[in-house]
């Protein structure tokens, strides 16, 4: 896996098939490690991973503009995978839900951002 990632990084491109394979291999490795280290999904639900995600998200914000941002974002991704698995969602279900949510967000109206603060969609009956 590491070799394929290094070649893809050097080229700057990767095929969807290879990306899918790498995603699946990395996801499985992360799940196995999490289960061995922190217990099974039956022993611990998604709450711990989500609370840890809050912490790592703040660290990612603090890492903006530094060499640590990539690592902090990777921590966030691993915790999202773990929380989803502990909530009973497999990778296909999570990707399907992400696609559905993206479509929902794309159908909404959004104000133009004026800062780095979060932007909320315009709610019905509100300006």
Coordinates of C-alpha atoms in Angstrom, one line a residue:
X1 CA 0.0 0.0 0.0
X2 CA 2.7 2.5 0.9
X3 CA 4.5 1.9 -2.4
X4 CA 1.3 2.6 -4.4
X5 CA 0.7 5.8 -2.4
X6 CA 4.3 7.0 -3.0
X7 CA 4.0 6.4 -6.7
X8 CA 0.7 8.1 -6.9
X9 CA 2.0 11.1 -4.9
X10 CA 5.0 11.4 -7.3
X11 CA 2.7 11.3 -10.3
X12 CA 0.1 13.5 -8.8
X13 CA -2.7 11.2 -10.0
X14 CA -4.3 8.0 -9.1
X15 CA -6.9 5.9 -10.8
X16 CA -10.3 5.5 -9.1
X17 CA -9.8 1.7 -9.0
X18 CA -6.5 2.1 -7.1
X19 CA -7.9 4.8 -4.9
X20 CA -10.9 2.5 -4.0
X21 CA -8.5 -0.4 -3.2
X22 CA -6.3 1.8 -1.0
X23 CA -9.3 3.2 0.8
X24 CA -10.6 -0.2 1.6
X25 CA -7.2 -1.5 2.8
X26 CA -6.5 1.5 4.9
X27 CA -10.0 1.5 6.4
X28 CA -9.7 -2.2 7.3
X29 CA -6.3 -1.6 8.9
X30 CA -7.7 1.3 10.9
X31 CA -10.7 -0.7 12.1
X32 CA -8.6 -3.7 13.1
X33 CA -6.2 -1.5 15.1
X34 CA -9.1 0.5 16.8
X35 CA -10.8 -2.7 17.8
X36 CA -7.7 -4.3 19.2
X37 CA -6.7 -1.1 21.0
X38 CA -10.0 0.4 22.2
X39 CA -12.4 -2.6 22.1
X40 CA -15.1 -3.8 19.8
X41 CA -18.1 -1.8 18.6
X42 CA -20.3 -3.8 20.9
X43 CA -18.1 -2.9 23.9
X44 CA -17.9 0.8 23.0
X45 CA -20.2 2.8 20.7
X46 CA -19.4 5.8 18.6
X47 CA -19.5 8.4 21.4
X48 CA -15.8 8.1 22.4
X49 CA -14.6 8.4 18.8
X50 CA -16.8 11.4 18.2
X51 CA -15.7 13.2 21.4
X52 CA -12.1 12.5 20.4
X53 CA -13.0 13.9 16.9
X54 CA -14.0 17.2 18.6
X55 CA -10.5 17.4 20.1
X56 CA -8.7 16.5 16.9
X57 CA -10.8 19.0 14.9
X58 CA -9.7 21.8 17.3
X59 CA -6.1 20.7 16.8
X60 CA -6.6 20.8 13.0
X61 CA -7.9 24.4 13.2
X62 CA -4.8 25.3 15.3
X63 CA -2.5 23.6 12.8
X64 CA -3.7 25.6 9.8
X65 CA -0.6 27.1 8.2
X66 CA 1.7 24.6 9.7
X67 CA 3.2 21.3 8.6
X68 CA 1.0 19.5 11.2
X69 CA -2.3 20.2 9.4
X70 CA -2.2 17.1 7.2
X71 CA -1.6 14.8 10.2
X72 CA -4.4 16.4 12.2
X73 CA -6.8 16.0 9.3
X74 CA -5.8 12.4 9.0
X75 CA -6.6 11.9 12.7
X76 CA -10.1 13.4 12.0
X77 CA -10.6 11.0 9.1
X78 CA -9.6 7.9 11.1
X79 CA -12.0 9.0 13.9
X80 CA -14.9 9.5 11.5
X81 CA -14.3 6.0 10.1
X82 CA -14.1 4.6 13.6
X83 CA -17.3 6.4 14.8
X84 CA -19.2 5.2 11.7
X85 CA -18.1 1.6 12.3
X86 CA -19.0 1.7 15.9
X87 CA -22.4 3.1 14.9
X88 CA -22.9 0.1 12.6
X89 CA -22.1 1.8 9.3
X90 CA -19.8 0.1 6.8
X91 CA -17.8 2.1 4.3
X92 CA -20.3 1.8 1.5
X93 CA -23.1 3.0 3.7
X94 CA -21.0 5.9 4.9
X95 CA -20.1 6.9 1.3
X96 CA -23.8 6.6 0.3
X97 CA -24.9 8.8 3.2
X98 CA -22.1 11.3 2.4
X99 CA -23.4 11.4 -1.3
X100 CA -27.0 11.9 -0.1
X101 CA -26.0 14.7 2.3
X102 CA -23.9 16.4 -0.4
X103 CA -26.9 16.3 -2.8
X104 CA -29.1 17.8 0.0
X105 CA -26.6 20.5 0.7
X106 CA -26.3 21.3 -3.0
X107 CA -30.0 21.8 -3.2
X108 CA -29.9 24.4 -0.4
X109 CA -29.3 28.1 -0.6
X110 CA -26.1 29.3 1.0
X111 CA -25.0 32.9 1.8
X112 CA -21.6 34.1 0.5
X113 CA -19.0 33.6 3.2
X114 CA -17.5 36.9 4.5
X115 CA -14.9 35.3 6.9
X116 CA -13.5 31.9 8.0
X117 CA -16.5 31.4 10.4
X118 CA -18.9 28.5 9.7
X119 CA -21.6 29.2 7.1
X120 CA -25.1 27.9 7.7
X121 CA -27.6 27.3 4.9
X122 CA -30.5 29.6 4.6
X123 CA -33.5 28.1 6.3
X124 CA -37.0 28.3 4.9
X125 CA -38.7 31.6 5.9
X126 CA -35.4 33.1 7.0
X127 CA -33.1 35.5 5.2

